[in-house]
Coordinates of C-alpha atoms and ligand atoms in Angstrom, one line a residue:
M894 CA 14.8 17.6 14.9
T895 CA 16.0 20.0 12.3
I896 CA 13.2 21.1 10.0
Q897 CA 14.3 20.1 6.5
P898 CA 13.7 22.5 3.7
S899 CA 11.0 21.4 1.3
A900 CA 13.0 22.1 -1.9
L901 CA 15.2 19.4 -3.2
P902 CA 18.8 20.8 -3.3
G903 CA 21.6 19.0 -5.1
F904 CA 19.9 18.7 -8.6
S905 CA 20.6 21.1 -11.4
A906 CA 16.9 21.7 -12.0
S907 CA 16.0 22.4 -8.4
S908 CA 15.9 26.2 -8.3
E909 CA 14.3 26.4 -11.7
L910 CA 11.6 24.0 -10.6
E911 CA 11.0 26.2 -7.6
E912 CA 10.5 29.2 -9.9
L913 CA 8.4 27.3 -12.3
Y914 CA 6.1 26.1 -9.5
H915 CA 5.5 29.6 -8.2
Q916 CA 4.9 31.0 -11.7
L917 CA 2.0 28.6 -12.3
P918 CA -1.2 30.6 -12.9
A919 CA -4.1 30.0 -10.6
D920 CA -6.1 28.7 -13.5
F921 CA -3.3 26.6 -15.1
L922 CA -5.3 23.4 -15.2
R923 CA -8.5 24.9 -16.3
T924 CA -6.8 26.6 -19.2
A925 CA -4.6 23.6 -20.1
L926 CA -7.5 21.1 -20.1
A927 CA -9.7 23.5 -22.1
Q928 CA -7.1 24.5 -24.7
E929 CA -4.6 21.6 -25.2
T930 CA -6.5 19.2 -27.3
D931 CA -3.6 16.7 -27.2
R932 CA -3.1 17.0 -23.5
F933 CA -4.4 13.5 -22.7
D934 CA -2.2 12.0 -25.4
R935 CA 0.9 13.7 -24.1
Y936 CA 0.2 12.9 -20.4
S937 CA -1.1 9.4 -20.3
I938 CA 0.6 5.9 -20.3
D939 CA -1.2 2.7 -21.3
A940 CA 0.7 -0.3 -20.0
C941 CA 0.2 -3.6 -18.1
G942 CA -3.6 -3.3 -18.3
L943 CA -3.5 0.1 -16.6
L944 CA -4.1 3.5 -18.0
L945 CA -2.4 6.3 -16.1
D946 CA -4.0 9.6 -17.0
Y947 CA -1.8 12.4 -15.6
S948 CA -3.2 15.2 -17.7
R949 CA -4.7 16.8 -14.6
H950 CA -1.3 17.8 -13.2
L951 CA 0.3 21.1 -12.9
I952 CA 2.9 20.3 -15.6
D953 CA 3.8 21.2 -19.1
D954 CA 6.5 19.6 -21.3
Y955 CA 9.2 21.8 -19.9
I956 CA 8.4 21.1 -16.3
L957 CA 8.3 17.4 -17.0
E958 CA 11.6 17.5 -18.8
K959 CA 13.1 19.2 -15.7
L960 CA 11.6 16.6 -13.4
L961 CA 12.9 13.9 -15.5
S962 CA 16.4 15.4 -15.3
I963 CA 16.2 14.7 -11.6
A964 CA 15.6 11.0 -12.2
T965 CA 18.5 11.0 -14.7
E966 CA 20.9 12.8 -12.3
A967 CA 19.9 10.4 -9.5
D968 CA 20.7 7.5 -11.8
V969 CA 17.3 6.0 -11.3
S970 CA 18.0 3.6 -14.2
G971 CA 21.1 2.3 -12.5
A972 CA 19.2 1.9 -9.2
I973 CA 16.5 -0.1 -11.0
E974 CA 19.1 -2.5 -12.4
D975 CA 20.6 -2.8 -8.9
Q976 CA 17.2 -3.7 -7.5
F977 CA 16.5 -6.4 -10.0
T978 CA 19.9 -7.9 -10.0
G979 CA 20.2 -8.4 -6.3
A980 CA 22.6 -5.6 -5.3
I981 CA 22.7 -5.0 -1.5
I982 CA 20.4 -1.9 -1.6
N983 CA 19.1 -2.4 1.9
S984 CA 22.4 -1.1 3.3
T985 CA 21.7 -1.0 7.0
E986 CA 20.6 -4.7 7.0
Q987 CA 23.0 -5.7 4.3
R988 CA 20.3 -7.3 2.2
A989 CA 19.3 -7.5 -1.4
V990 CA 15.7 -6.5 -2.1
L991 CA 14.3 -9.1 -4.4
H992 CA 10.5 -9.4 -4.0
S993 CA 10.5 -8.8 -7.8
A994 CA 12.1 -12.3 -8.2
L995 CA 9.0 -13.8 -6.7
R996 CA 7.0 -12.5 -9.7
S997 CA 9.6 -12.6 -12.3
L998 CA 8.3 -13.7 -15.7
D999 CA 11.5 -15.4 -16.8
N1000 CA 13.5 -18.2 -15.3
Q1001 CA 16.9 -16.4 -15.5
E1002 CA 19.0 -17.0 -12.4
I1003 CA 19.3 -14.3 -9.7
L1004 CA 22.2 -14.7 -7.4
V1005 CA 22.2 -13.9 -3.7
N1006 CA 25.5 -14.7 -2.0
G1007 CA 26.5 -16.6 -5.1
K1008 CA 23.4 -18.9 -5.1
D1009 CA 20.5 -18.8 -7.6
I1010 CA 17.4 -18.0 -5.6
K1011 CA 14.9 -19.1 -8.3
P1012 CA 14.9 -22.9 -7.4
D1013 CA 14.0 -22.0 -3.8
I1014 CA 11.2 -19.7 -5.0
Y1015 CA 9.8 -22.4 -7.3
A1016 CA 10.0 -25.0 -4.6
A1017 CA 8.0 -22.8 -2.2
Q1018 CA 5.5 -22.0 -4.9
E1019 CA 5.1 -25.7 -5.5
Q1020 CA 4.5 -26.2 -1.8
M1021 CA 1.8 -23.5 -1.8
K1022 CA 0.2 -25.1 -4.8
N1023 CA 0.1 -28.5 -3.2
I1024 CA -1.5 -27.1 0.0
C1025 CA -4.1 -25.4 -2.2
Q1026 CA -4.7 -28.5 -4.2
K1027 CA -5.1 -30.6 -1.0
I1028 CA -7.4 -28.2 0.7
H1029 CA -9.5 -27.5 -2.3
S1030 CA -9.9 -31.2 -3.2
R1031 CA -10.6 -31.9 0.5
A1032 CA -7.7 -34.3 0.7
W1033 CA -6.7 -32.0 3.6
S1034 CA -9.6 -31.7 5.9
G1035 CA -10.2 -30.6 9.5
Y1036 CA -9.5 -33.1 12.3
T1037 CA -13.1 -34.6 12.2
G1038 CA -13.0 -34.9 8.4
K1039 CA -15.0 -31.7 7.7
P1040 CA -13.6 -29.7 4.8
I1041 CA -11.7 -26.5 5.6
R1042 CA -14.0 -23.6 4.9
H1043 CA -12.4 -20.8 6.9
V1044 CA -8.8 -19.7 6.8
V1045 CA -7.6 -17.2 9.4
N1046 CA -4.4 -15.3 8.7
I1047 CA -2.7 -14.3 11.9
G1048 CA -0.2 -11.7 11.0
I1049 CA 0.4 -7.9 11.1
G1050 CA 1.9 -5.2 8.9
G1051 CA 3.2 -6.7 5.7
S1052 CA 2.0 -10.1 6.8
F1053 CA -1.6 -8.7 6.8
L1054 CA -2.4 -5.5 5.0
G1055 CA -1.7 -6.4 1.4
L1056 CA -3.3 -9.8 1.8
K1057 CA -6.5 -8.3 3.0
V1058 CA -6.6 -5.8 0.1
V1059 CA -6.1 -8.6 -2.4
T1060 CA -8.7 -11.0 -0.9
D1061 CA -11.2 -8.2 -0.6
A1062 CA -10.6 -6.8 -4.1
L1063 CA -10.7 -10.2 -5.7
K1064 CA -13.7 -11.4 -3.9
P1065 CA -15.4 -12.1 -7.2
F1066 CA -12.6 -14.6 -8.0
R1067 CA -13.0 -16.5 -4.7
N1068 CA -13.6 -20.2 -5.2
G1069 CA -16.6 -20.3 -2.9
Q1070 CA -15.0 -22.9 -0.6
I1071 CA -12.7 -20.7 1.5
T1072 CA -13.6 -17.6 3.4
P1073 CA -10.6 -15.6 4.4
H1074 CA -10.3 -14.0 7.9
Y1075 CA -7.7 -11.8 9.4
V1076 CA -6.4 -11.3 13.0
A1077 CA -3.7 -8.7 13.3
N1078 CA -4.1 -6.5 16.4
I1079 CA -3.1 -7.5 19.9
D1080 CA -6.3 -5.9 21.0
P1081 CA -8.1 -8.9 22.4
A1082 CA -11.3 -7.7 20.7
D1083 CA -9.8 -8.6 17.3
I1084 CA -9.3 -12.3 17.8
T1085 CA -12.3 -12.6 20.1
D1086 CA -14.6 -11.2 17.4
E1087 CA -13.1 -13.5 14.7
L1088 CA -13.2 -16.7 16.7
A1089 CA -16.8 -16.1 17.8
S1090 CA -18.1 -17.1 14.4
L1091 CA -15.8 -19.9 13.6
D1092 CA -16.1 -23.7 13.8
P1093 CA -12.7 -25.2 14.8
E1094 CA -13.5 -28.4 12.7
E1095 CA -13.4 -26.4 9.5
T1096 CA -10.9 -23.6 10.4
L1097 CA -7.3 -23.4 9.4
F1098 CA -4.9 -20.8 10.9
I1099 CA -1.9 -19.5 9.0
I1100 CA 0.7 -17.9 11.3
A1101 CA 2.2 -15.4 8.9
S1102 CA 5.3 -13.8 10.3
K1103 CA 8.6 -13.3 8.5
T1104 CA 10.5 -13.1 11.8
F1105 CA 8.3 -15.2 14.0
T1106 CA 9.1 -12.9 16.8
T1107 CA 6.3 -10.3 16.4
L1108 CA 4.5 -9.8 19.7
E1109 CA 1.0 -9.4 18.2
T1110 CA 1.3 -12.4 15.9
L1111 CA 2.7 -14.8 18.5
S1112 CA 0.3 -13.7 21.1
N1113 CA -2.7 -14.2 18.7
A1114 CA -1.2 -17.5 17.5
N1115 CA -1.1 -18.7 21.1
V1116 CA -4.7 -17.7 21.6
A1117 CA -5.7 -19.6 18.5
R1118 CA -3.8 -22.7 19.5
S1119 CA -5.4 -22.7 23.0
W1120 CA -8.8 -22.2 21.4
L1121 CA -8.3 -25.2 19.2
L1122 CA -7.3 -27.3 22.2
Q1123 CA -10.1 -26.0 24.3
K1124 CA -12.5 -27.0 21.6
G1125 CA -11.4 -30.6 21.9
L1126 CA -8.6 -31.0 19.5
K1127 CA -5.6 -33.1 20.6
E1128 CA -2.1 -31.9 20.0
S1129 CA -1.8 -34.5 17.2
D1130 CA -4.9 -32.9 15.5
L1131 CA -3.2 -29.5 15.3
A1132 CA -1.3 -30.4 12.1
N1133 CA -4.6 -30.2 10.2
H1134 CA -5.3 -26.7 11.5
L1135 CA -2.0 -24.8 11.8
I1136 CA 0.3 -23.6 9.0
A1137 CA 3.2 -21.2 9.4
V1138 CA 5.0 -19.0 6.9
S1139 CA 8.3 -17.7 8.1
C1140 CA 12.1 -17.2 7.6
N1141 CA 12.5 -18.5 11.2
I1142 CA 11.6 -22.1 10.7
S1143 CA 13.1 -23.2 14.0
A1144 CA 10.8 -20.8 15.9
A1145 CA 7.8 -22.0 14.0
V1146 CA 8.7 -25.6 14.9
A1147 CA 9.3 -24.7 18.5
F1148 CA 5.8 -23.1 18.5
G1149 CA 4.4 -26.5 17.6
V1150 CA 3.8 -26.2 13.9
A1151 CA 4.4 -29.5 12.0
E1152 CA 7.6 -29.1 10.0
E1153 CA 5.8 -30.1 6.7
N1154 CA 3.3 -27.3 7.4
I1155 CA 5.9 -24.5 7.4
L1156 CA 6.5 -22.5 4.2
P1157 CA 9.7 -20.6 3.8
L1158 CA 10.5 -17.0 3.3
W1159 CA 13.8 -15.2 2.8
D1160 CA 15.5 -12.2 4.2
W1161 CA 15.6 -10.6 0.8
V1162 CA 11.8 -10.2 0.9
G1163 CA 10.9 -7.2 3.0
G1164 CA 7.8 -7.6 5.2
R1165 CA 5.8 -4.9 3.3
Y1166 CA 6.6 -6.6 0.0
S1167 CA 5.8 -10.2 1.2
L1168 CA 2.3 -10.7 -0.2
W1169 CA 4.0 -12.1 -3.3
S1170 CA 5.7 -14.8 -1.3
S1171 CA 4.3 -17.8 0.7
I1172 CA 2.9 -15.1 3.0
G1173 CA 0.3 -14.9 0.2
L1174 CA -1.0 -18.4 1.0
I1175 CA -4.4 -17.1 2.1
I1176 CA -4.7 -15.4 -1.2
A1177 CA -4.0 -18.6 -3.1
L1178 CA -6.4 -20.5 -0.9
S1179 CA -9.2 -17.9 -1.3
I1180 CA -9.0 -17.3 -5.1
G1181 CA -7.2 -20.4 -6.3
Y1182 CA -3.5 -20.9 -7.1
D1183 CA -4.0 -20.0 -10.8
N1184 CA -5.4 -16.6 -9.8
F1185 CA -2.5 -16.1 -7.4
E1186 CA -0.2 -16.8 -10.4
A1187 CA -2.1 -14.2 -12.4
L1188 CA -1.6 -11.7 -9.6
L1189 CA 2.2 -12.4 -9.7
A1190 CA 2.2 -12.2 -13.5
G1191 CA 0.5 -8.7 -13.4
A1192 CA 3.1 -7.5 -11.0
G1193 CA 5.8 -9.1 -13.1
E1194 CA 4.6 -7.3 -16.2
M1195 CA 4.7 -4.0 -14.2
D1196 CA 8.3 -4.8 -13.2
E1197 CA 9.3 -5.5 -16.8
H1198 CA 7.7 -2.2 -17.8
F1199 CA 9.5 -0.4 -15.0
R1200 CA 12.8 -2.0 -16.0
S1201 CA 12.7 -1.6 -19.7
T1202 CA 10.7 1.5 -20.5
P1203 CA 12.5 4.9 -20.9
L1204 CA 12.0 7.2 -17.9
N1205 CA 9.6 9.6 -19.8
H1206 CA 7.1 6.8 -20.5
N1207 CA 7.7 4.8 -17.3
M1208 CA 4.6 4.7 -15.1
P1209 CA 6.2 4.3 -11.7
V1210 CA 8.9 6.9 -12.5
I1211 CA 6.3 9.5 -13.7
M1212 CA 4.2 8.9 -10.6
A1213 CA 7.2 9.3 -8.4
L1214 CA 8.3 12.5 -10.1
L1215 CA 4.8 14.0 -9.9
G1216 CA 4.9 13.2 -6.2
L1217 CA 8.2 15.1 -5.8
W1218 CA 6.9 18.1 -7.7
Y1219 CA 4.2 18.7 -5.1
R1220 CA 6.2 17.5 -2.1
H1221 CA 9.1 19.7 -2.8
W1222 CA 7.8 22.7 -4.6
G1223 CA 4.1 22.6 -3.9
G1224 CA 4.4 22.2 -0.1
A1225 CA 2.3 19.0 -0.2
Q1226 CA 2.5 17.1 3.1
S1227 CA 0.3 14.2 2.1
H1228 CA -0.8 12.2 -0.9
A1229 CA -4.3 10.7 -1.1
V1230 CA -5.4 7.5 -2.9
F1231 CA -9.1 7.1 -3.6
S1232 CA -10.3 3.8 -4.9
Y1233 CA -13.7 3.8 -6.7
D1234 CA -14.0 0.1 -6.1
H1235 CA -15.5 -1.3 -2.9
G1236 CA -13.0 -4.2 -2.9
L1237 CA -10.1 -1.7 -2.7
R1238 CA -11.5 0.1 0.3
D1239 CA -8.5 -0.8 2.4
L1240 CA -5.9 -0.1 -0.3
S1241 CA -4.7 3.1 1.4
N1242 CA -3.9 1.1 4.6
H1243 CA -1.6 -1.1 2.6
L1244 CA -0.1 1.8 0.7
Q1245 CA 0.5 3.6 4.0
Q1246 CA 2.9 0.8 5.0
V1247 CA 4.5 0.5 1.6
D1248 CA 5.2 4.2 1.4
M1249 CA 5.5 5.5 4.9
E1250 CA 7.5 2.6 6.4
S1251 CA 9.7 2.8 3.4
N1252 CA 10.3 6.5 2.9
G1253 CA 9.6 7.8 6.4
K1254 CA 13.3 8.4 6.8
S1255 CA 15.6 11.4 7.6
V1256 CA 19.0 9.9 7.1
Q1257 CA 20.7 9.2 3.8
H1258 CA 22.5 6.0 2.9
N1259 CA 25.8 7.6 3.9
G1260 CA 24.5 8.3 7.5
K1261 CA 24.1 12.1 6.9
S1262 CA 20.9 13.9 7.4
V1263 CA 18.6 14.2 4.4
V1264 CA 18.8 17.6 2.6
S1265 CA 15.0 17.9 2.1
V1266 CA 11.7 16.6 3.2
T1267 CA 11.1 12.9 2.4
G1268 CA 8.0 10.6 2.3
P1269 CA 4.6 12.2 2.5
I1270 CA 1.6 11.1 4.6
I1271 CA -0.4 8.6 2.6
W1272 CA -4.1 8.3 3.2
G1273 CA -7.3 7.8 1.4
G1274 CA -10.3 5.5 1.2
A1275 CA -13.1 4.5 -1.1
G1276 CA -15.3 6.5 -3.4
T1277 CA -18.0 7.6 -3.2
N1278 CA -17.9 7.5 0.6
D1279 CA -14.9 9.8 0.5
Q1280 CA -17.0 12.5 -1.1
H1281 CA -19.3 12.6 1.9
A1282 CA -16.5 12.7 4.4
Y1283 CA -13.2 14.5 3.6
M1284 CA -13.2 15.6 0.0
Q1285 CA -14.4 19.0 1.0
L1286 CA -10.9 19.8 2.3
L1287 CA -9.4 18.9 -1.0
H1288 CA -11.8 21.1 -2.9
Q1289 CA -11.7 24.2 -0.7
G1290 CA -9.2 23.7 2.1
T1291 CA -5.8 25.3 2.3
C1292 CA -3.6 22.2 1.8
T1293 CA -2.1 20.9 -1.4
I1294 CA -3.0 17.2 -1.6
P1295 CA -2.3 15.5 -4.9
A1296 CA -4.6 12.5 -5.3
D1297 CA -4.9 9.3 -7.3
F1298 CA -8.3 8.1 -8.4
I1299 CA -8.4 4.4 -9.1
L1300 CA -11.3 3.7 -11.4
P1301 CA -12.0 0.2 -12.7
A1302 CA -14.2 0.7 -15.8
S1303 CA -16.4 -2.3 -15.2
S1304 CA -17.9 -4.0 -12.2
H1305 CA -18.0 -7.7 -11.3
T1306 CA -21.2 -7.1 -9.5
P1307 CA -23.3 -4.9 -11.6
V1308 CA -26.6 -3.6 -10.1
N1309 CA -28.7 -1.3 -12.2
D1310 CA -26.7 1.8 -13.2
Q1311 CA -24.7 1.9 -9.9
H1312 CA -21.3 1.2 -11.3
A1313 CA -21.7 3.9 -14.0
W1314 CA -22.5 6.4 -11.3
L1315 CA -19.6 5.2 -9.2
F1316 CA -17.2 5.7 -12.1
T1317 CA -18.7 9.0 -13.1
N1318 CA -18.3 10.3 -9.6
G1319 CA -14.6 9.5 -9.5
L1320 CA -14.1 11.3 -12.8
A1321 CA -16.2 14.2 -11.6
Q1322 CA -14.1 14.6 -8.5
A1323 CA -10.9 14.8 -10.6
N1324 CA -12.5 17.4 -12.8
A1325 CA -13.8 19.4 -9.9
L1326 CA -10.4 19.5 -8.3
A1327 CA -8.8 20.6 -11.6
N1328 CA -11.3 23.1 -12.8
G1329 CA -13.0 24.3 -9.6
R1330 CA -15.8 26.8 -10.0
S1331 CA -14.8 30.4 -10.8
L1332 CA -16.1 33.6 -9.4
E1333 CA -17.9 34.4 -12.6
E1334 CA -19.6 31.0 -12.7
V1335 CA -20.8 31.3 -9.1
K1336 CA -22.2 34.8 -9.7
A1337 CA -23.9 33.8 -12.8
E1338 CA -25.5 30.8 -11.0
L1339 CA -26.7 33.0 -8.1
E1340 CA -28.1 35.5 -10.5
A1341 CA -29.9 32.8 -12.4
A1342 CA -31.3 31.7 -9.0
E1343 CA -32.6 35.3 -8.6
K1344 CA -30.6 36.0 -5.4
S1345 CA -30.5 39.5 -4.2
A1346 CA -27.3 41.6 -4.9
K1347 CA -26.5 41.5 -1.2
D1348 CA -26.7 37.7 -1.0
I1349 CA -24.7 37.4 -4.2
E1350 CA -22.0 39.5 -2.7
W1351 CA -21.5 37.6 0.5
L1352 CA -22.3 34.1 -0.8
T1353 CA -20.0 34.2 -3.8
P1354 CA -16.6 33.8 -2.0
H1355 CA -18.0 30.8 -0.1
K1356 CA -19.1 29.1 -3.2
V1357 CA -16.0 29.7 -5.3
V1358 CA -14.0 26.5 -5.7
P1359 CA -10.4 27.4 -6.6
G1360 CA -9.5 24.3 -8.7
N1361 CA -5.9 23.9 -10.0
R1362 CA -5.7 20.9 -7.6
P1363 CA -3.8 18.0 -9.2
S1364 CA -4.8 14.4 -9.5
S1365 CA -4.1 11.2 -11.6
I1366 CA -6.6 8.7 -12.8
L1367 CA -5.5 5.1 -12.8
L1368 CA -8.0 3.2 -14.9
C1369 CA -8.2 -0.6 -15.5
N1370 CA -10.8 -2.2 -17.7
S1371 CA -11.6 -4.6 -15.0
L1372 CA -10.1 -5.3 -11.5
T1373 CA -8.6 -8.8 -12.1
P1374 CA -5.8 -10.7 -10.4
K1375 CA -3.5 -9.4 -13.2
T1376 CA -4.5 -5.8 -13.1
L1377 CA -4.4 -5.7 -9.3
G1378 CA -0.9 -7.2 -9.3
A1379 CA 0.1 -4.4 -11.7
I1380 CA -1.4 -1.7 -9.5
L1381 CA 0.3 -3.0 -6.3
A1382 CA 3.7 -3.3 -8.0
L1383 CA 3.3 0.1 -9.6
Y1384 CA 3.0 1.7 -6.1
E1385 CA 5.9 -0.3 -4.8
Q1386 CA 8.1 0.8 -7.6
K1387 CA 7.0 4.4 -7.3
V1388 CA 8.0 4.5 -3.7
F1389 CA 11.4 2.9 -4.7
V1390 CA 12.1 5.7 -7.2
Q1391 CA 11.4 8.4 -4.7
G1392 CA 13.7 6.7 -2.2
V1393 CA 16.5 6.6 -4.8
I1394 CA 16.1 10.3 -5.4
W1395 CA 16.1 11.1 -1.7
N1396 CA 19.1 8.8 -1.3
I1397 CA 17.5 7.0 1.6
N1398 CA 17.2 3.3 2.5
S1399 CA 13.6 2.5 1.7
F1400 CA 13.9 -1.0 3.1
D1401 CA 14.6 -0.8 6.8
Q1402 CA 12.3 0.5 9.6
W1403 CA 14.4 1.2 12.7
G1404 CA 11.8 3.6 14.1
V1405 CA 9.3 0.8 14.2
E1406 CA 11.9 -1.4 16.0
L1407 CA 12.3 1.2 18.7
G1408 CA 8.6 1.2 19.5
K1409 CA 8.7 -2.6 19.8
L1410 CA 11.7 -2.4 22.2
L1411 CA 10.1 0.3 24.4
G1412 CA 6.9 -1.7 24.6
K1413 CA 8.9 -4.7 25.9
Q1414 CA 10.7 -2.6 28.5
L1415 CA 7.5 -1.0 29.8
Y1416 CA 5.4 -4.2 30.0
P1417 CA 6.9 -5.5 33.3
M1418 CA 6.0 -2.2 35.0
I1419 CA 2.4 -2.5 33.7
E1420 CA 2.4 -5.9 35.4
G1421 CA 3.5 -4.5 38.7
G1422 CA 7.2 -4.1 38.4
D1423 CA 9.1 -1.1 39.9
A1424 CA 8.0 2.0 38.0
S1425 CA 9.7 4.5 40.4
K1426 CA 12.5 5.4 38.1
L1427 CA 10.2 6.3 35.2
D1428 CA 9.5 9.9 34.3
S1429 CA 6.4 11.3 36.0
S1430 CA 4.3 11.3 32.8
T1431 CA 4.9 7.6 32.1
R1432 CA 4.6 6.6 35.7
N1433 CA 1.3 8.3 36.3
I1434 CA -0.2 6.7 33.2
I1435 CA 1.0 3.3 34.3
E1436 CA -0.3 3.9 37.8
R1437 CA -3.7 4.7 36.4
F1438 CA -3.7 1.5 34.3
R1439 CA -2.8 -0.6 37.4
K1440 CA -5.5 1.1 39.4
V1441 CA -8.2 0.4 36.8
N1442 CA -7.1 -3.2 36.4
A1443 CA -6.4 -3.9 40.1
Ligands
F6P2815 O1 5.6 -3.2 11.6 C1 7.0 -3.5 11.5 C2 7.2 -4.8 10.8 O2 8.5 -5.1 11.0 C3 6.8 -4.8 9.3 O3 7.9 -4.3 8.5 C4 6.4 -6.2 9.1 O4 5.6 -6.2 7.9 C5 5.6 -6.4 10.4 O5 6.3 -5.8 11.4 C6 5.3 -7.9 10.7 O6 6.5 -8.6 10.8 P1 6.6 -10.1 10.8 O7 6.1 -10.6 9.4 O8 8.0 -10.5 11.0 O9 5.7 -10.7 11.9

């Protein structure tokens, strides 16, 4: 593969931005934060229940203006309109990208192939609402009459990751009746662990698969179905315990799901954006349909902000441009997201799919190679655990890693002063990254500790923390269904803007498809088929597997 240059050619500000980046003084942030009393006012946006503080970034007004010129030249505003109005922006699959329609705050029609999709959305939402109402009121019970208490979502990728984040993060909003469970992996340990604690009489499985062809999901769904039958259910009892959500209704019926238990989905909802659709049923069952609606409303508000706010005050656009600043001119290979909220501990897993499956591309819309690097590696975790694991590398390592700190200002589960400490630690990390600890400060500290001159000399360089490392703070007063909806939509739209600027299709995933295909081709050989024509590396590994499992 040709290594792509990191700069972003093709935009009038590119070379100037390159120079600007390299002229940044090593103490830029420390000085800016200390001296610019209005820095927070200039570099923060308060919208949709979220406060984005981007004052700890290596920017000034001029740099920001130049970054914004890239968004203007790439016609990000036009692309936003194309997204919301149902243009075929997923070019390789010839699809509109309309997950935003699922959370739209108005009832204006949106046409796909000349047909308004809103009535179908409302009908599916009504079906979800009915299922929730029946299960919560116990009108829908298990086959022996016991209420449904456990819902197991069988799905992977977009049919799993976002759902898990939402039901974890909104645990304080759960209705107390339903405990959500997830089975995603084809590793038999996953479903075995999950089933071990479940009572079939009070368990409902949701087979969540847009395509209903996904190996892992179908395999696990088969295991779940057999488990129910082994536990004494008759085929006719399965309707109380199996629901499917899919575009592929006929495959779900063929699997044995009762037709009235199948919720629809459409090809204009990408897998990684599907938590807003009927795929979100486990969310609605866990936290109640009203709260699911609030989640949609929060995302809808963020969409409206994104669509109607000028680029220079537009949260997703600013976050996207800051990402480009470090990716292209700062040499950043990755972007970290640290959630100072236990419920959001898996957020970075979801964002990995949203970002890396979307923008892990090297071909432009027109089929030509990209002219620069594209999507970064996304990673992260939960504070303060992060501080005792990998934060050291951000503070003193040699990589540029811009970071987001997600900081809810209040806790749903206050215990003593723990939440105040959690919040303070997140803020302290952002400040430590920005300001570091200078040579003079280290020396003064060592002198105050009465270290010898020799010790001071050799210890000082180890203790200097360079600072000038950028981060954003994303603060919400409280993590609610609405604010969480806004956070998730914010990241989706940020990824969209970056894809527009890179001129790539953020909505397909052909590389993933190759992995699935090769898996299917190799499987017969693992099972004893003729492996002689395989390359020696693959053949030897297969032979070892067969030997172990003989
Ligand atoms: O991992 C690839 C992928 O195609 C994702 O885009 C998708 O979210 C996931 O598989 C699951 O697909 P499905 O919902 O069709 O089972």
